[in-house]
C-alpha positions as MATLAB code, in Angstrom:
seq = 'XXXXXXXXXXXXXXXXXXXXXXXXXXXXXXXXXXXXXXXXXXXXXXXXXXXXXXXXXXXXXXXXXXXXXXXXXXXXXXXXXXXXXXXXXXXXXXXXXXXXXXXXXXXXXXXXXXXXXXXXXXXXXXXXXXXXXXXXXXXXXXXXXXXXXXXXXXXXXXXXXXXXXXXXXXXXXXXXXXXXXXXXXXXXXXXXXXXXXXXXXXXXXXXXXXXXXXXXXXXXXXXXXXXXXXXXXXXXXXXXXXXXXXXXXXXXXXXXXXXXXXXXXXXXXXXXXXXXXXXXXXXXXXXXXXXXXXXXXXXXXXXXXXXXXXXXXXXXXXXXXXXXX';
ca = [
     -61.729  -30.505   20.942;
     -59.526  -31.445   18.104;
     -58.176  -27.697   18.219;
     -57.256  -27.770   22.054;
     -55.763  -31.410   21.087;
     -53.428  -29.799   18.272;
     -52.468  -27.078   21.135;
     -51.486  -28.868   24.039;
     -49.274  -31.687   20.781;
     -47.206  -28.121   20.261;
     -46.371  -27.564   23.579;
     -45.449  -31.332   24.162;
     -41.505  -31.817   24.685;
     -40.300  -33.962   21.067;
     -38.936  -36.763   21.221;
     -35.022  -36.320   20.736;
     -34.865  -39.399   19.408;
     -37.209  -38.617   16.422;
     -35.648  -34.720   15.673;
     -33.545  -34.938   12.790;
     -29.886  -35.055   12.838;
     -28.473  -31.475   13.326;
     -25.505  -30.943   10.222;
     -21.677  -29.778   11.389;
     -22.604  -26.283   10.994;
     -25.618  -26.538   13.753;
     -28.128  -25.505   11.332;
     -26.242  -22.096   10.068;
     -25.839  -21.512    5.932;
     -22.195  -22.620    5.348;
     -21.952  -19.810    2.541;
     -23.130  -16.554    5.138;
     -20.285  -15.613    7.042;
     -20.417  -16.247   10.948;
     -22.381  -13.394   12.426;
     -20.532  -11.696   15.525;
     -23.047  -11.807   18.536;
     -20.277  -10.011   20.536;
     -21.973   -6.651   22.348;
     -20.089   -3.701   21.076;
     -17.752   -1.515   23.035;
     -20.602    1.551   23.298;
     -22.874   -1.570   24.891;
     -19.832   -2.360   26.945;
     -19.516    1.069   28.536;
     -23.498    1.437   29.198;
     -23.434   -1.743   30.973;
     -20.835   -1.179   33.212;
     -22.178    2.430   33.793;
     -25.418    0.962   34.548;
     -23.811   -1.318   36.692;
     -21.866    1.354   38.798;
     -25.353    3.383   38.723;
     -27.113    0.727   40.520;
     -23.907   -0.547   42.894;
     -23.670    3.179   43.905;
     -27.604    3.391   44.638;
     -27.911    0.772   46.799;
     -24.937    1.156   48.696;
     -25.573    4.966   49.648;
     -29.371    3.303   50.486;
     -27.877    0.875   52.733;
     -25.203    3.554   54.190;
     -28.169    5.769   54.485;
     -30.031    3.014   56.852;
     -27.022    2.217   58.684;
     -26.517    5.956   59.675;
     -29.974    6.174   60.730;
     -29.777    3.092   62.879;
     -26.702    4.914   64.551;
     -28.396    7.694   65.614;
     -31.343    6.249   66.750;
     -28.940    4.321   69.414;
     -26.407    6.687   70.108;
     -30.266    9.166   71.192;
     -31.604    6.022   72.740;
     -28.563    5.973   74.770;
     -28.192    9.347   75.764;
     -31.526    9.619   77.003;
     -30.701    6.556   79.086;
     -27.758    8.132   80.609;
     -29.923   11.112   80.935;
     -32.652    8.865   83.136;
     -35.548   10.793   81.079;
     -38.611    8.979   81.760;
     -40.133    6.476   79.118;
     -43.113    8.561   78.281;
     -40.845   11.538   77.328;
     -38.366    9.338   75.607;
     -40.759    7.658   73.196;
     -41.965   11.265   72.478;
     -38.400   11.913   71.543;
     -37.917    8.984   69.586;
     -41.575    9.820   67.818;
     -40.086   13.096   67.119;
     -36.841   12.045   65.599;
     -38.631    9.504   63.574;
     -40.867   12.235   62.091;
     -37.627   14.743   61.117;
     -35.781   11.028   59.793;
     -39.021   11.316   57.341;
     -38.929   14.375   56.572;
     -35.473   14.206   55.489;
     -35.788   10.894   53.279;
     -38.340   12.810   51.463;
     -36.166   15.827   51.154;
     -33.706   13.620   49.761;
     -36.314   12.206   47.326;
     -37.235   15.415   45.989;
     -35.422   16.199   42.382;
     -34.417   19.482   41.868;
     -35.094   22.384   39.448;
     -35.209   25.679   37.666;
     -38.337   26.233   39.291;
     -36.847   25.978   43.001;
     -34.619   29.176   42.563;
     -36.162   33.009   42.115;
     -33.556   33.922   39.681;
     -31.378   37.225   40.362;
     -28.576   39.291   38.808;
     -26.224   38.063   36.355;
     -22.609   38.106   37.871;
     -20.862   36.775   34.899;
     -20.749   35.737   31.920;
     -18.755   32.601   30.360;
     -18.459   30.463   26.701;
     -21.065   28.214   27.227;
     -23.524   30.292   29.265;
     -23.666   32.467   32.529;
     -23.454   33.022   36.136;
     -25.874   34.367   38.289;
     -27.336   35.021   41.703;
     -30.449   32.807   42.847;
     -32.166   32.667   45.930;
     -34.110   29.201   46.888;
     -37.686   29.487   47.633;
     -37.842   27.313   50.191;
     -34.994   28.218   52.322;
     -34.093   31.936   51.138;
     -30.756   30.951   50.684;
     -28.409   32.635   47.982;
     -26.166   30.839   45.930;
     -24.364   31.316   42.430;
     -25.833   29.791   39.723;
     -23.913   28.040   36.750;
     -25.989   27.429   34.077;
     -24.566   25.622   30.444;
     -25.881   25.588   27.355;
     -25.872   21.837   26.080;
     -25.407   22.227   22.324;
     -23.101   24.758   22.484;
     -21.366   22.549   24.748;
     -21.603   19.408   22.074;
     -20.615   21.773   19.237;
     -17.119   22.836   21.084;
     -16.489   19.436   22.102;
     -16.593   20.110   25.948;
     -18.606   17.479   27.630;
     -15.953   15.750   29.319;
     -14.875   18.693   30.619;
     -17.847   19.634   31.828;
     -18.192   16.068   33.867;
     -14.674   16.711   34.999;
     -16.067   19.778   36.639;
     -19.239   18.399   38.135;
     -17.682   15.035   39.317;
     -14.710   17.339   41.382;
     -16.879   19.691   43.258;
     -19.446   16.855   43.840;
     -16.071   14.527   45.344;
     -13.197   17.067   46.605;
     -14.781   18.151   50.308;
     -12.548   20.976   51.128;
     -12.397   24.506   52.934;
     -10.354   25.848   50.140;
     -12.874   25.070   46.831;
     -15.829   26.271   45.849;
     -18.783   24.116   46.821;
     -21.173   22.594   45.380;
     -24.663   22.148   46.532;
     -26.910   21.234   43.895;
     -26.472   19.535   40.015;
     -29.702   19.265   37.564;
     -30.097   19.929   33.536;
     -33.492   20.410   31.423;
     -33.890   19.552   27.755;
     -31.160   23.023   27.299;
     -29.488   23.326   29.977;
     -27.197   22.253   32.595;
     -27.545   23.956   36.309;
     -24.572   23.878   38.876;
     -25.605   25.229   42.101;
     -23.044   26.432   44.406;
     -21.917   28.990   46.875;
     -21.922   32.379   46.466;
     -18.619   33.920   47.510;
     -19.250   37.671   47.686;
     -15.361   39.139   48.344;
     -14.608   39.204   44.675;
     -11.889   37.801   42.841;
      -7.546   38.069   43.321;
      -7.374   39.605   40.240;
      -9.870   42.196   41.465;
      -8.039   42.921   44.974;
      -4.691   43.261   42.879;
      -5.639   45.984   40.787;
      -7.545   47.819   44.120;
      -4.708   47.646   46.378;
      -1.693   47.426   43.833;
       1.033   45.775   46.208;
       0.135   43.428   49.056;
       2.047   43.324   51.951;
       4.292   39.998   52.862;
       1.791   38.952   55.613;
      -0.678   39.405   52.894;
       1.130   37.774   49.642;
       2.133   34.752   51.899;
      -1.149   34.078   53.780;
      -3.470   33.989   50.296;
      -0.246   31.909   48.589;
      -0.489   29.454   51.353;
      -4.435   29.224   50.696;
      -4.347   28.720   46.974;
      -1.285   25.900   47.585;
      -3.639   24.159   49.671;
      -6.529   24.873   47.427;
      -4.225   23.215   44.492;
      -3.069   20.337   46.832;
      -6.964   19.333   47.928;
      -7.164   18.618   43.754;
      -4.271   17.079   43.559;
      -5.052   14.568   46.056;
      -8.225   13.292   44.024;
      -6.010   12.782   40.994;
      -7.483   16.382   38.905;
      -5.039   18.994   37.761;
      -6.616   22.163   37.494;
      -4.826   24.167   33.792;
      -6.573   27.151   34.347;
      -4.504   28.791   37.717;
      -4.931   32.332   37.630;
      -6.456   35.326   39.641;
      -9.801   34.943   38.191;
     -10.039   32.008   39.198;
      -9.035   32.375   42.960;
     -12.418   34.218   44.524;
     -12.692   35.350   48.207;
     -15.583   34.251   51.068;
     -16.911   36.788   52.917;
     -14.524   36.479   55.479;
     -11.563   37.513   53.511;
     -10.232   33.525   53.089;
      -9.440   31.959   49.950;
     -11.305   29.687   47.560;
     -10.342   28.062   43.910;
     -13.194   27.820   41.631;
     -13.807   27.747   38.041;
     -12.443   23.730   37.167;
     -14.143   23.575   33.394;
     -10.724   23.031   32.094;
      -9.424   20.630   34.803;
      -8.498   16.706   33.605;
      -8.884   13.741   35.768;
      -5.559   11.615   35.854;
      -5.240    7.962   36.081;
      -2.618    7.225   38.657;
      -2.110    3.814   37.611;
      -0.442    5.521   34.120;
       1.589    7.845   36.962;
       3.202    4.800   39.711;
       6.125    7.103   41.109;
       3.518    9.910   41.990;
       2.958    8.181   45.284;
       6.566    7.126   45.783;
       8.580    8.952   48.139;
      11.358   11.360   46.926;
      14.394   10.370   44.903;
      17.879   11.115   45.825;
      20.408    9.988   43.468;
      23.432    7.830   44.866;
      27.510    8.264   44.299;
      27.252    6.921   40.793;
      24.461    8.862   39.450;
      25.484   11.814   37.129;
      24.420   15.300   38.308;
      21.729   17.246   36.550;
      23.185   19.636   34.124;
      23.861   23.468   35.089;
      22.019   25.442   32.930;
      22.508   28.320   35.578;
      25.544   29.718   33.591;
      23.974   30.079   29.912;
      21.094   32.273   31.950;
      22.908   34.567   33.587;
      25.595   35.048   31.067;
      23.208   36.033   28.236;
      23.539   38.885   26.806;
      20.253   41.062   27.634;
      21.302   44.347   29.820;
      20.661   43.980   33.487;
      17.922   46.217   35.459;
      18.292   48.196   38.273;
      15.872   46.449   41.143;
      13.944   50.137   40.718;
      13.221   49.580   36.536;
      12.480   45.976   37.525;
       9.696   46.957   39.753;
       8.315   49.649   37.135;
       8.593   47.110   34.737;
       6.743   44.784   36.836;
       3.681   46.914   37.832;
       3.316   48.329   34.251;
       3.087   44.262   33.316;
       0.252   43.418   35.602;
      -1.937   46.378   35.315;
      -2.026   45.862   31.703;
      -2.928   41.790   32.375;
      -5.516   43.190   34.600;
      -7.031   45.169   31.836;
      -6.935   42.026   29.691;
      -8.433   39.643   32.120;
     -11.317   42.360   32.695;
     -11.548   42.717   28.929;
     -12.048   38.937   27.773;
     -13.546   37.619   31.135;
];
């Protein structure tokens, strides 16, 4: 009894009356130096990662319900333009329910190594490889990326390598390289995305030698667009070359390849947006360099040595790209 009376005495509110009177420095040793209770910058940048992580979930959840909503009506409402009777149109709703299911647990389902019946290598690159896979599931083939982590960490390429991820998972166009699938184990990192099986631009130049004009302008007109659906999303690309432009199986182009590419901030950039300049009466012109070209001193070619010049140029570029890639 006395115990349970000593209990419940601690747990009693005190009297504020009674407590002590609480020194200037609220109880702290005026020699210690005031501790800083501030969170650090790292604890910063978790929490509002966190933060985005669980805004972002919850939004594509409730985005996720509204669509289904929406097509649930918009099949409700056919069927009633349709006049199907109600039997068959609860079957139809019962059926649409079960594939809405069937889907959410699709969704669910995290994917891995394990879902892919690994095939040829197709390349080969600094932090790992490239290589054909075929899903289980649905027999489809695809190219797999695949990174090694610490090689990655020892280079100093991890933004990079979330540049790369977070522009094929954002930039939805006909003209790049998609991207179906991201994952990583306790080594590596695992990009899924389409296979493109017409090769590479570098590998058509050296095969046909010379395009035609159709030819040159309809893949330049691709790869500007290509360029211009990054651009948009605020990424630069730095690595532009033939390697890097590969070809579907229809002959159309596709950029690929964005492990060098840098996300820009267009706050730092505010006349990006801003239509073009044109100078007015007062403003000086640029200056003409044109004259200090052309009047240098180097002997002019013939239009014939500048074409054998040219050709003997990008065969042997194509022999180094082949070499190092």
């Amino acid at each position: 009894m006395d115990s349970a009376r000593s209990w419940f005495q601690k747990f009693q509110p005190r009297d504020k009356s009674k407590s002590p009177a609480v020194p200037a420095s609220h109880g702290k040793d005026p020699g210690k130096p005031p501790v800083d209770d501030a969170p650090s910058s790292a604890t910063k940048q978790k929490v509002a990662a966190a933060k985005q992580y669980i805004e972002n979930h919850y939004k594509t959840q409730m985005k996720s319900l509204q669509d289904r909503k929406e097509r649930r009506w918009m099949l409700e409402r056919k069927l009633q333009d349709a006049e199907v009777p109600a039997e068959e149109q609860n079957n139809i709703l019962k059926h649409l329910e079960k594939k809405e299911t069937e889907y959410m647990r699709l969704q669910r389902h995290k994917m891995g190594v394990e879902d892919f019946e690994l095939l040829t290598i197709i390349g080969r690159g600094a932090f790992g490889e490239v290589r054909l896979c075929r899903e289980k599931t649905s027999k489809s083939v695809y190219a797999m990326k695949k990174l090694k982590k610490s090689e990655m960490l020892r280079r100093g390429q991890v933004e990079h390598v979330k540049a790369e991820r977070n522009l094929l998972a954002e930039v939805d166009s006909a003209y790049i390289v998609k991207l179906y699938y991201s994952f990583q184990d306790d080594e590596f990192l695992y990009l899924i995305m389409e296979y493109l099986p017409g090769g590479d631009m570098m590998t058509l130049l050296m095969r046909k030698d010379t395009l035609t004009e159709d030819e040159a302008k309809f893949y330049i007109a691709e790869t500007v667009l290509a360029i211009e659906s990054i651009h948009k999303h605020n990424y630069i690309h730095r690595d532009i070359k033939p390697d890097n432009l590969l070809l579907d199986l229809s002959g159309h182009l596709k950029l690929s390849d964005f492990g060098l590419c840098k996300p820009l901030d267009s706050s730092n950039f505010p006349n990006l947006n801003e239509p073009d300049y044109t100078p007015g009466k007062g403003a000086k012109p640029l200056p003409d360099n044109t004259s200090r070209l052309t009047n240098s001193s180097a002997p002019k070619r013939t239009q014939q040595e500048q074409l054998s010049h040219w050709q003997k140029n990008r065969r042997m570029l194509g022999v180094f790209y082949s070499w190092y890639s």
